[in-house]
Short mmCIF file of C-alpha atoms and ligand atoms in Angstrom, two decimals:
data_model
loop_
_atom_site.label_atom_id
_atom_site.label_comp_id
_atom_site.label_asym_id
_atom_site.label_seq_id
_atom_site.Cartn_x
_atom_site.Cartn_y
_atom_site.Cartn_z
CA MET A 1 11.21 -26.21 -77.79
CA ILE A 2 13.77 -27.06 -76.33
CA ALA A 3 16.61 -29.16 -78.25
CA VAL A 4 19.30 -29.81 -76.31
CA GLN A 5 22.73 -31.69 -78.33
CA GLY A 6 25.99 -33.03 -76.54
CA LEU A 7 26.20 -30.16 -73.25
CA VAL A 8 29.35 -31.24 -71.37
CA LYS A 9 30.22 -29.60 -67.68
CA ILE A 10 33.59 -30.10 -66.58
CA TYR A 11 34.17 -28.63 -62.69
CA GLY A 12 38.15 -29.37 -62.07
CA THR A 13 38.59 -32.88 -63.58
CA GLN A 14 35.09 -34.28 -63.09
CA ARG A 15 32.80 -34.08 -65.92
CA ALA A 16 29.00 -33.00 -63.70
CA VAL A 17 27.35 -33.08 -67.73
CA ASP A 18 29.55 -35.89 -69.53
CA GLY A 19 27.68 -35.56 -73.30
CA ILE A 20 23.41 -35.24 -72.69
CA SER A 21 21.31 -34.88 -75.58
CA PHE A 22 17.61 -34.70 -75.57
CA THR A 23 14.53 -32.72 -76.63
CA VAL A 24 11.05 -31.36 -75.85
CA GLN A 25 8.42 -30.65 -77.52
CA ARG A 26 5.50 -28.90 -76.96
CA GLY A 27 2.81 -30.64 -74.64
CA GLU A 28 6.09 -33.14 -73.21
CA ILE A 29 6.65 -33.16 -69.88
CA LEU A 30 9.97 -34.61 -69.67
CA GLY A 31 10.73 -36.11 -65.84
CA PHE A 32 14.60 -35.63 -65.41
CA LEU A 33 15.60 -38.29 -62.69
CA GLY A 34 18.55 -39.34 -61.12
CA PRO A 35 20.74 -40.11 -58.00
CA ASN A 36 22.05 -36.39 -56.08
CA GLY A 37 24.94 -35.56 -57.89
CA ALA A 38 24.40 -36.94 -61.66
CA GLY A 39 23.93 -33.74 -63.22
CA LYS A 40 20.38 -32.93 -63.40
CA SER A 41 20.85 -28.69 -62.12
CA THR A 42 23.53 -28.79 -63.92
CA THR A 43 22.52 -29.22 -66.80
CA MET A 44 19.22 -27.16 -66.24
CA LYS A 45 21.85 -24.16 -65.77
CA MET A 46 23.26 -24.51 -69.04
CA ILE A 47 19.77 -24.79 -70.66
CA THR A 48 18.98 -21.43 -68.94
CA GLY A 49 21.51 -19.74 -69.59
CA PHE A 50 22.99 -19.47 -65.85
CA ILE A 51 26.45 -21.60 -66.95
CA ARG A 52 28.31 -21.66 -70.24
CA PRO A 53 28.32 -24.99 -71.31
CA ASP A 54 32.06 -26.50 -71.98
CA ALA A 55 30.84 -28.28 -74.92
CA GLY A 56 27.70 -29.16 -76.91
CA THR A 57 24.43 -26.43 -77.56
CA ALA A 58 21.33 -25.76 -75.78
CA THR A 59 18.76 -24.35 -77.87
CA VAL A 60 15.06 -22.97 -76.82
CA GLY A 61 12.57 -22.02 -79.27
CA GLY A 62 15.27 -22.46 -82.26
CA ILE A 63 17.28 -19.52 -80.38
CA ASP A 64 20.48 -20.86 -79.07
CA VAL A 65 20.70 -19.99 -75.93
CA THR A 66 25.00 -18.77 -76.15
CA ALA A 67 24.29 -16.87 -79.23
CA ASP A 68 21.46 -14.94 -77.77
CA PRO A 69 20.91 -15.76 -73.99
CA VAL A 70 18.67 -12.33 -73.41
CA GLY A 71 15.98 -14.31 -76.32
CA VAL A 72 16.58 -18.00 -74.66
CA LYS A 73 15.55 -16.38 -70.97
CA ARG A 74 12.64 -13.76 -72.49
CA GLN A 75 10.63 -18.02 -73.38
CA LEU A 76 11.81 -19.41 -70.50
CA GLY A 77 10.55 -19.98 -67.17
CA TYR A 78 12.78 -21.27 -64.68
CA LEU A 79 12.49 -22.29 -60.87
CA PRO A 80 16.11 -23.05 -59.55
CA GLU A 81 16.60 -25.85 -57.32
CA SER A 82 15.75 -24.57 -53.37
CA ALA A 83 13.87 -21.16 -54.83
CA PRO A 84 16.19 -18.06 -54.16
CA ALA A 85 14.31 -14.83 -53.88
CA TYR A 86 14.78 -11.63 -52.23
CA PRO A 87 14.09 -12.25 -48.76
CA GLU A 88 13.25 -9.07 -47.81
CA MET A 89 10.65 -8.45 -50.25
CA THR A 90 6.89 -9.21 -49.96
CA VAL A 91 5.76 -11.64 -51.68
CA GLU A 92 3.75 -9.24 -53.61
CA GLU A 93 6.26 -6.91 -53.89
CA PHE A 94 9.04 -9.44 -55.32
CA LEU A 95 6.48 -10.69 -58.17
CA GLY A 96 6.07 -7.11 -59.00
CA PHE A 97 9.57 -6.75 -59.71
CA ILE A 98 9.89 -10.09 -61.91
CA ALA A 99 7.13 -8.92 -63.93
CA GLU A 100 8.27 -5.49 -64.38
CA VAL A 101 12.01 -6.93 -65.57
CA ARG A 102 10.19 -9.59 -68.01
CA GLY A 103 8.17 -6.62 -69.21
CA PHE A 104 4.98 -5.77 -67.65
CA ARG A 105 5.96 -2.24 -66.36
CA GLU A 106 1.52 -0.81 -67.34
CA THR A 107 -0.20 -0.80 -63.45
CA VAL A 108 -3.04 -3.17 -65.12
CA GLU A 109 -1.53 -5.26 -66.80
CA LYS A 110 1.45 -6.06 -64.09
CA ARG A 111 -1.56 -6.38 -61.45
CA ALA A 112 -3.24 -8.64 -63.33
CA ARG A 113 -0.25 -10.74 -64.53
CA ILE A 114 0.28 -11.22 -60.39
CA GLU A 115 -3.74 -11.39 -59.49
CA HIS A 116 -2.91 -14.43 -61.84
CA VAL A 117 -0.09 -16.44 -60.43
CA LEU A 118 -1.09 -15.86 -56.80
CA THR A 119 -4.23 -17.23 -57.53
CA LEU A 120 -2.72 -20.07 -58.92
CA THR A 121 -0.45 -20.69 -56.87
CA HIS A 122 -2.83 -20.13 -53.59
CA LEU A 123 -0.33 -17.03 -52.40
CA ALA A 124 -3.24 -14.96 -51.29
CA SER A 125 -3.20 -15.12 -47.90
CA VAL A 126 0.90 -14.87 -47.39
CA ARG A 127 0.80 -12.01 -50.50
CA ALA A 128 1.89 -9.27 -47.81
CA GLN A 129 4.39 -11.09 -46.04
CA THR A 130 8.00 -10.70 -46.69
CA ILE A 131 9.63 -13.82 -47.97
CA GLU A 132 11.73 -14.18 -44.96
CA THR A 133 9.40 -15.34 -42.88
CA LEU A 134 7.35 -18.21 -44.97
CA SER A 135 7.46 -21.30 -44.84
CA LYS A 136 9.42 -23.63 -46.88
CA GLY A 137 6.33 -24.86 -49.31
CA TYR A 138 5.70 -21.34 -49.04
CA LYS A 139 8.49 -20.02 -50.57
CA GLN A 140 8.75 -22.48 -53.27
CA ARG A 141 5.14 -21.54 -53.98
CA VAL A 142 6.70 -18.20 -54.15
CA GLY A 143 9.42 -19.38 -57.16
CA PHE A 144 7.18 -21.52 -59.26
CA ALA A 145 4.66 -18.16 -59.00
CA GLN A 146 7.77 -16.06 -60.42
CA ALA A 147 8.21 -18.84 -62.64
CA LEU A 148 5.04 -18.79 -64.91
CA ILE A 149 4.32 -14.88 -63.97
CA HIS A 150 4.79 -14.21 -68.21
CA ASN A 151 3.01 -17.75 -69.35
CA PRO A 152 6.54 -18.60 -70.77
CA PRO A 153 5.96 -21.42 -73.40
CA ALA A 154 8.98 -23.43 -72.06
CA LEU A 155 9.85 -24.15 -68.28
CA VAL A 156 12.41 -25.59 -66.42
CA LEU A 157 11.53 -26.66 -62.55
CA ASP A 158 13.73 -27.89 -60.58
CA GLU A 159 12.27 -29.78 -57.74
CA PRO A 160 9.25 -28.10 -57.86
CA THR A 161 7.35 -30.37 -54.99
CA ASP A 162 10.30 -30.33 -53.30
CA GLY A 163 9.09 -29.38 -49.84
CA LEU A 164 5.30 -29.14 -50.65
CA ASP A 165 2.63 -30.93 -48.44
CA PRO A 166 0.86 -33.51 -49.96
CA ASN A 167 -1.75 -31.21 -51.09
CA GLN A 168 0.02 -29.43 -52.69
CA LYS A 169 2.22 -31.64 -54.54
CA ASN A 170 -0.90 -32.55 -56.06
CA GLU A 171 -2.85 -29.06 -56.65
CA VAL A 172 1.29 -28.13 -58.28
CA ARG A 173 1.06 -31.53 -60.65
CA THR A 174 -2.38 -31.00 -61.38
CA LEU A 175 -1.56 -27.25 -62.25
CA ILE A 176 1.81 -28.23 -64.23
CA LYS A 177 -0.34 -30.93 -66.20
CA SER A 178 -3.39 -28.21 -67.53
CA MET A 179 -0.68 -25.93 -68.26
CA ALA A 180 1.64 -28.52 -70.33
CA SER A 181 -0.53 -28.94 -73.40
CA GLU A 182 0.27 -25.90 -75.11
CA LYS A 183 4.12 -25.52 -73.23
CA ALA A 184 7.62 -27.96 -73.07
CA VAL A 185 8.44 -28.76 -69.53
CA ILE A 186 11.64 -30.25 -67.80
CA LEU A 187 11.21 -31.01 -64.23
CA SER A 188 13.59 -32.91 -61.88
CA THR A 189 12.46 -34.82 -59.02
CA HIS A 190 13.36 -37.20 -56.64
CA ILE A 191 9.69 -39.05 -56.28
CA LEU A 192 9.26 -41.90 -58.50
CA GLU A 193 5.36 -41.26 -58.21
CA GLU A 194 5.34 -38.26 -60.02
CA VAL A 195 6.81 -39.98 -63.18
CA ASP A 196 3.81 -42.31 -63.30
CA ALA A 197 1.65 -38.71 -62.36
CA ILE A 198 2.32 -36.62 -64.68
CA CYS A 199 5.34 -37.27 -66.69
CA THR A 200 4.71 -38.05 -71.09
CA ARG A 201 8.28 -39.03 -70.98
CA VAL A 202 11.10 -39.85 -68.74
CA ILE A 203 15.10 -39.66 -68.65
CA ILE A 204 17.35 -40.69 -66.44
CA ILE A 205 20.92 -39.57 -65.54
CA ALA A 206 23.64 -41.32 -63.80
CA ARG A 207 27.13 -39.67 -63.41
CA GLY A 208 26.17 -36.70 -66.08
CA ARG A 209 24.93 -39.82 -69.01
CA ILE A 210 21.86 -41.21 -69.82
CA VAL A 211 20.92 -44.12 -69.10
CA ALA A 212 17.21 -44.33 -69.43
CA ASP A 213 14.58 -41.91 -72.00
CA GLU A 214 11.67 -43.59 -72.43
CA THR A 215 7.82 -43.23 -71.86
CA PRO A 216 6.54 -44.19 -67.82
CA ALA A 217 5.34 -47.02 -69.19
CA ALA A 218 8.66 -48.13 -71.20
CA LEU A 219 10.27 -47.52 -68.10
CA ARG A 220 7.72 -50.06 -65.96
CA ALA A 221 8.23 -52.39 -68.72
CA ARG A 222 12.13 -53.24 -68.25
CA GLN A 223 11.13 -55.72 -65.20
CA PRO A 224 7.43 -56.08 -65.38
CA GLY A 225 6.11 -56.45 -61.72
CA ALA A 226 8.95 -54.67 -60.58
CA ARG A 227 8.80 -51.16 -58.30
CA LEU A 228 9.55 -47.91 -59.89
CA ASP A 229 12.71 -47.67 -57.69
CA GLU A 230 14.19 -50.98 -58.20
CA ILE A 231 14.81 -50.49 -61.79
CA PHE A 232 15.71 -46.89 -60.67
CA ARG A 233 17.85 -48.12 -58.44
CA THR A 234 19.39 -51.40 -61.22
CA LEU A 235 19.73 -48.27 -63.82
CA THR A 236 21.64 -45.93 -62.20
CA ALA A 237 23.55 -48.99 -60.10
CA ASP A 238 24.63 -50.18 -63.37
CA ASN A 239 26.45 -47.39 -64.38
CA ALA A 240 27.84 -46.93 -61.59
CA SER A 241 29.57 -50.04 -61.96
CA ALA A 242 30.67 -49.76 -65.36
CA MET B 1 18.32 -0.61 -71.48
CA THR B 2 15.20 0.04 -70.54
CA GLN B 3 15.65 -3.22 -68.19
CA ILE B 4 17.95 -0.89 -66.29
CA ARG B 5 14.75 0.91 -64.68
CA PRO B 6 12.91 -2.17 -62.19
CA LEU B 7 17.06 -3.22 -61.18
CA PHE B 8 17.34 0.37 -60.10
CA LYS B 9 14.05 0.50 -58.53
CA ARG B 10 14.45 -2.53 -56.95
CA GLU B 11 18.39 -2.19 -55.30
CA PHE B 12 17.75 1.38 -54.28
CA LEU B 13 14.51 0.68 -52.30
CA GLY B 14 15.89 -3.07 -50.91
CA TYR B 15 18.50 -0.23 -48.91
CA PHE B 16 15.30 0.79 -47.07
CA ARG B 17 13.94 -2.69 -46.50
CA SER B 18 16.37 -3.64 -43.81
CA PRO B 19 17.10 -1.20 -41.40
CA VAL B 20 20.77 -0.68 -42.93
CA ALA B 21 20.10 2.48 -44.59
CA TYR B 22 18.71 4.40 -41.84
CA VAL B 23 22.06 2.83 -39.65
CA PHE B 24 23.59 4.02 -42.73
CA LEU B 25 23.01 6.94 -43.35
CA ILE B 26 22.42 8.46 -39.12
CA SER B 27 25.57 7.42 -38.63
CA PHE B 28 27.06 8.84 -41.84
CA LEU B 29 26.26 12.46 -40.76
CA VAL B 30 26.82 11.48 -36.66
CA ILE B 31 29.99 10.75 -37.96
CA SER B 32 31.13 13.54 -40.92
CA VAL B 33 29.44 16.45 -38.53
CA SER B 34 31.82 15.65 -35.21
CA LEU B 35 34.31 15.48 -37.41
CA ALA B 36 33.60 18.72 -38.44
CA PHE B 37 33.33 19.53 -35.14
CA SER B 38 36.10 18.22 -33.82
CA ARG B 39 39.40 19.22 -32.46
CA TYR B 40 41.19 18.45 -36.46
CA GLY B 41 38.25 20.04 -38.26
CA ASN B 42 37.97 23.76 -35.92
CA PHE B 43 34.78 24.05 -38.19
CA PHE B 44 34.42 27.10 -35.64
CA LYS B 45 37.88 28.42 -35.13
CA SER B 46 38.54 28.30 -39.19
CA GLY B 47 37.03 31.18 -38.72
CA THR B 48 35.57 31.12 -42.39
CA ALA B 49 32.16 30.10 -43.30
CA SER B 50 32.82 27.30 -45.60
CA LEU B 51 31.86 23.61 -45.62
CA GLU B 52 36.04 23.03 -46.02
CA THR B 53 36.54 21.60 -42.64
CA TYR B 54 33.48 19.59 -42.87
CA PHE B 55 34.03 17.50 -46.66
CA LEU B 56 38.08 17.76 -45.37
CA PHE B 57 37.67 14.36 -44.29
CA PHE B 58 35.54 12.98 -46.94
CA PRO B 59 38.03 10.34 -48.59
CA TRP B 60 38.77 9.09 -45.61
CA LEU B 61 35.22 8.54 -44.42
CA PHE B 62 34.20 7.57 -48.18
CA MET B 63 37.16 4.93 -47.21
CA PHE B 64 34.91 2.76 -44.59
CA ILE B 65 31.46 4.65 -45.17
CA VAL B 66 31.15 3.09 -49.02
CA PRO B 67 32.47 -0.28 -48.73
CA ALA B 68 29.87 -0.96 -46.23
CA VAL B 69 27.10 0.33 -48.82
CA GLY B 70 29.01 -1.79 -51.70
CA MET B 71 30.07 -5.00 -50.02
CA ARG B 72 26.52 -6.19 -50.58
CA LEU B 73 26.02 -5.33 -53.66
CA TRP B 74 27.21 -8.65 -55.32
CA SER B 75 27.92 -10.48 -52.78
CA GLU B 76 24.89 -10.52 -51.07
CA GLU B 77 23.43 -12.35 -54.07
CA LYS B 78 25.65 -14.67 -54.51
CA ARG B 79 25.17 -15.89 -51.22
CA ALA B 80 21.40 -15.97 -51.35
CA GLY B 81 21.49 -17.64 -54.75
CA THR B 82 19.62 -15.04 -55.66
CA VAL B 83 22.17 -14.32 -58.96
CA GLU B 84 20.58 -17.74 -60.69
CA LEU B 85 17.12 -16.03 -60.68
CA LEU B 86 18.97 -12.27 -61.41
CA PHE B 87 21.22 -14.10 -64.58
CA THR B 88 17.85 -16.08 -66.34
CA LEU B 89 15.89 -13.75 -66.27
CA PRO B 90 15.59 -11.36 -69.71
CA ILE B 91 18.95 -8.86 -69.25
CA THR B 92 21.75 -8.48 -69.73
CA THR B 93 25.02 -8.86 -67.49
CA LEU B 94 26.10 -4.82 -67.92
CA GLU B 95 22.12 -3.41 -67.22
CA ALA B 96 22.52 -5.95 -64.04
CA VAL B 97 25.72 -4.09 -63.35
CA LEU B 98 24.67 -0.93 -63.93
CA GLY B 99 21.29 -1.06 -61.94
CA LYS B 100 22.89 -1.82 -59.48
CA PHE B 101 25.28 0.55 -59.37
CA LEU B 102 23.11 3.47 -60.14
CA ALA B 103 21.11 2.77 -56.73
CA GLY B 104 23.80 2.27 -55.04
CA TRP B 105 25.48 5.72 -56.42
CA ALA B 106 21.98 7.21 -55.48
CA PHE B 107 21.77 5.95 -52.42
CA LEU B 108 24.94 7.74 -51.26
CA THR B 109 24.17 10.47 -52.99
CA LEU B 110 21.36 10.94 -51.11
CA GLY B 111 23.61 10.39 -48.15
CA ILE B 112 25.79 13.36 -49.26
CA LEU B 113 23.00 15.38 -49.71
CA LEU B 114 21.46 14.96 -46.56
CA SER B 115 24.68 17.10 -44.97
CA PHE B 116 22.59 20.38 -46.28
CA PRO B 117 21.47 21.69 -43.27
CA MET B 118 25.25 21.90 -42.46
CA ALA B 119 25.28 24.34 -45.42
CA LEU B 120 22.40 25.72 -44.27
CA THR B 121 23.98 26.55 -40.77
CA VAL B 122 26.92 28.15 -42.56
CA ALA B 123 24.83 30.33 -44.65
CA TYR B 124 23.04 31.62 -41.20
CA LEU B 125 26.55 32.47 -39.23
CA GLY B 126 28.30 34.20 -42.47
CA ASP B 127 28.04 34.48 -46.26
CA PRO B 128 29.37 31.05 -47.85
CA ASP B 129 30.37 31.13 -51.51
CA TRP B 130 27.53 28.86 -52.80
CA GLY B 131 30.16 28.16 -56.28
CA VAL B 132 32.46 26.32 -54.22
CA MET B 133 29.68 24.30 -51.89
CA ALA B 134 28.46 23.70 -55.61
CA ALA B 135 31.64 22.53 -56.68
CA THR B 136 32.78 20.27 -53.38
CA TYR B 137 29.35 18.54 -53.50
CA PHE B 138 29.43 18.24 -56.95
CA GLY B 139 33.59 16.51 -56.00
CA ALA B 140 32.01 14.28 -53.39
CA ILE B 141 29.25 13.17 -55.17
CA LEU B 142 31.39 12.16 -58.16
CA MET B 143 34.30 10.47 -55.73
CA ALA B 144 31.71 8.30 -53.92
CA GLY B 145 30.37 6.97 -57.38
CA ALA B 146 34.86 6.21 -57.74
CA TYR B 147 34.90 4.87 -54.16
CA LEU B 148 31.08 2.33 -55.11
CA GLY B 149 33.13 1.25 -58.39
CA VAL B 150 35.53 -0.40 -57.19
CA CYS B 151 33.43 -1.82 -53.90
CA ALA B 152 30.99 -2.72 -56.67
CA LEU B 153 33.86 -4.88 -57.94
CA THR B 154 35.67 -6.22 -55.12
CA SER B 155 32.00 -7.65 -54.26
CA ALA B 156 31.49 -9.09 -57.37
CA LEU B 157 34.93 -11.36 -56.88
CA THR B 158 33.27 -13.33 -53.60
CA LYS B 159 30.23 -14.65 -51.91
CA ASN B 160 31.07 -13.68 -48.61
CA GLN B 161 30.72 -9.94 -47.22
CA VAL B 162 33.19 -9.71 -44.90
CA ILE B 163 35.86 -10.61 -47.60
CA SER B 164 34.23 -8.61 -50.05
CA PHE B 165 34.30 -5.58 -46.70
CA VAL B 166 37.81 -6.09 -46.04
CA LEU B 167 38.84 -5.81 -50.12
CA SER B 168 37.14 -2.82 -51.29
CA LEU B 169 38.62 -1.23 -47.51
CA ALA B 170 41.78 -2.29 -48.63
CA ALA B 171 41.73 -1.17 -52.55
CA CYS B 172 39.82 2.12 -51.34
CA ALA B 173 42.74 2.93 -48.54
CA VAL B 174 45.82 2.33 -51.50
CA LEU B 175 43.51 5.12 -53.47
CA VAL B 176 44.00 7.49 -50.61
CA PHE B 177 46.95 6.59 -49.66
CA LEU B 178 48.83 7.44 -53.04
CA GLY B 179 48.13 10.82 -52.70
CA LEU B 180 49.29 11.50 -49.04
CA SER B 181 52.88 14.14 -48.94
CA SER B 182 54.67 11.28 -46.58
CA PHE B 183 53.79 8.90 -48.69
CA THR B 184 54.83 10.24 -52.15
CA THR B 185 57.90 10.92 -51.05
CA THR B 186 58.72 8.15 -50.31
CA LEU B 187 57.32 7.08 -53.50
CA GLU B 188 59.72 9.11 -55.72
CA SER B 189 62.98 7.90 -53.50
CA ILE B 190 62.42 4.35 -55.01
CA LEU B 191 60.70 5.66 -58.48
CA PRO B 192 61.77 7.80 -60.98
CA VAL B 193 59.54 11.30 -60.43
CA GLY B 194 57.54 11.24 -62.70
CA LEU B 195 56.96 7.90 -62.42
CA ALA B 196 56.22 8.71 -58.66
CA ASP B 197 53.68 11.41 -60.09
CA VAL B 198 51.59 9.00 -62.05
CA VAL B 199 50.98 7.02 -59.13
CA SER B 200 50.17 9.78 -57.10
CA ASN B 201 47.95 10.82 -59.69
CA PHE B 202 45.80 8.00 -58.91
CA SER B 203 44.93 9.27 -55.64
CA PHE B 204 41.64 9.88 -54.74
CA VAL B 205 43.21 12.65 -51.92
CA THR B 206 44.53 15.19 -54.86
CA HIS B 207 41.48 15.34 -57.45
CA PHE B 208 38.91 15.68 -54.69
CA ASP B 209 40.97 19.15 -52.95
CA ALA B 210 40.19 21.00 -56.13
CA PHE B 211 36.87 20.70 -55.69
CA THR B 212 37.10 21.98 -52.45
CA LYS B 213 38.72 24.81 -53.45
CA GLY B 214 35.58 25.48 -55.83
CA ILE B 215 37.73 24.40 -59.03
CA VAL B 216 35.97 21.63 -61.24
CA ASP B 217 38.90 21.10 -63.17
CA PRO B 218 37.22 18.13 -66.51
CA LYS B 219 40.58 16.53 -65.20
CA ASP B 220 39.57 15.80 -62.35
CA VAL B 221 35.69 14.97 -63.61
CA ILE B 222 37.38 13.01 -66.56
CA PHE B 223 39.44 10.77 -63.28
CA PHE B 224 36.69 10.45 -61.56
CA LEU B 225 33.79 9.24 -64.62
CA SER B 226 36.24 6.87 -66.66
CA LEU B 227 37.71 5.36 -63.17
CA ILE B 228 33.81 4.09 -62.92
CA GLY B 229 34.06 3.22 -66.37
CA PHE B 230 36.90 0.99 -65.70
CA THR B 231 35.82 -0.80 -62.58
CA LEU B 232 31.77 -1.01 -63.96
CA PHE B 233 33.79 -2.96 -66.90
CA LEU B 234 35.81 -5.21 -64.88
CA ASN B 235 32.55 -6.06 -62.82
CA VAL B 236 31.14 -6.86 -66.04
CA VAL B 237 33.86 -9.35 -67.00
CA ALA B 238 34.13 -10.61 -63.41
CA LEU B 239 30.86 -11.39 -63.65
CA GLU B 240 30.90 -13.26 -66.67
CA ARG B 241 34.08 -15.49 -66.13
N1 ATP C 1 30.51 -24.83 -58.52
C1 ATP C 1 30.68 -26.28 -58.56
N2 ATP C 1 31.96 -26.32 -58.53
C2 ATP C 1 32.16 -27.56 -58.55
N3 ATP C 1 31.54 -29.06 -58.28
C3 ATP C 1 30.13 -28.81 -58.42
C4 ATP C 1 29.78 -27.63 -58.79
N4 ATP C 1 27.85 -27.00 -59.32
C5 ATP C 1 28.08 -29.02 -59.12
N5 ATP C 1 29.14 -29.54 -58.85
C6 ATP C 1 29.12 -30.88 -59.03
O1 ATP C 1 28.45 -31.68 -60.24
C7 ATP C 1 27.62 -32.52 -60.09
C8 ATP C 1 26.32 -32.46 -60.68
O2 ATP C 1 25.67 -31.34 -59.20
P1 ATP C 1 24.03 -31.21 -60.00
O3 ATP C 1 23.81 -29.95 -59.03
O4 ATP C 1 23.88 -31.29 -61.38
O5 ATP C 1 23.40 -32.49 -59.33
P2 ATP C 1 21.75 -33.15 -59.16
O6 ATP C 1 21.57 -33.88 -60.45
O7 ATP C 1 21.29 -31.74 -59.48
O8 ATP C 1 22.00 -33.65 -58.24
P3 ATP C 1 20.87 -33.34 -56.67
O9 ATP C 1 19.51 -34.20 -57.28
O10 ATP C 1 21.41 -33.65 -55.04
O11 ATP C 1 19.48 -31.92 -56.56
C9 ATP C 1 27.88 -32.47 -58.19
O12 ATP C 1 29.01 -33.85 -58.44
C10 ATP C 1 28.26 -31.27 -57.95
O13 ATP C 1 29.25 -31.82 -56.76
MG1 MG C 2 19.68 -30.91 -58.22
#
């Protein structure tokens, strides 16, 4: 569903993303891990067509994002880092806007879409509140709701559980898991337990390069008995000294 | 192109979701009307039943007012990070540019049309030439669009609204000053007369004046429309860079 081939992004002299390749099939949940500044968000921005890669290609559902960006964007649900949204709009107005741009212009269908995601993300109680007055976790949920509104075949979620309380983290994980059977999902996270909890595959990147690409079980097997954060530290530190 | 509609709607209603719209519309009316009644405007003393003195100041007023409307168009999206949301929705850059521009233009048009009570006052006091009046409104709306095109472009260049405002103001000021007689004389002294004519031909004042006299010259219409087209094209380029 999502295929990335040799992606490169250069900022000044820094190779923020340095030749990343992977594919994600429907039914897979790919956990994207790496230290701060590793290039996770940058990679996601290139897949979603927000920034142009300096080299390499990204395709979603067989469509190349540089050749037909709108075609790719139709199939993607994207939650950008820190979930930007128009602060002066209410939750309902905002989701209504997204629904309209996503092609749901008819009142009945639009309403149904909005109601559906409001329920999924537990936002019904704040539907008439303006987004600027929401707490961080609620804002995050609005961003998530926005990404789901058109039931896309591919989801790209940049730190979807960031800022959520433990109950909500669990809710969101369950939700992602329940949808995953027919979707290809990429999510980035700093929470290593999340990998065990929902991911079918893990990619760890450091300084723009992939240092591990395997199942959570294989990752654990690298150092039997060690905690995940120790393995993470070994992998990302190796790269730094190399 | 059907994607323009929701973008337009969000942007246009967005003006009214904050106090900005009301502050803007009210101050625009207060300033424009008081200028007309001022010593400089001589609204009453002019002794004619027309809005010529009211519209006299529009090129100047727009120089400040339109950047105030246009500065947020892109700067605000960049600052708040919503550009990332906007440009990962299934829309083209051109659709986004047009949706926003048309919304801002519609808002400015609303402001201009709200001055219609002035026209009614004139009609009550005398017998105005409605043809001239219509031409002037048409010209004012066109000119507002051209100003807005410039401001939308400068707004796309920065995420800082203050910088965006100052840049827009400077760009608009140049477009106004080019037509001032003192300025053209200076130009003629340093440039060949032909070239000076071409340069002063870019002034908004020159092109707007004809409308206030009731003359709708296709050349003036084309001037404003092509300026709009050109700035919107650059706007797309600036965003895709
Ligand atoms: N617009 C930009 N201009 C210059 N450098 C940038 C830009 N965007 C990102 N970078 C750099 O690219 C590198 C990768 O950034 P990126 O945001 O992808 O990291 P990340 O893995 O998402 O980190 P985090 O875990 O903190 O979210 C960083 O070093 C960052 O400073
Ligand atoms: Mg990031």
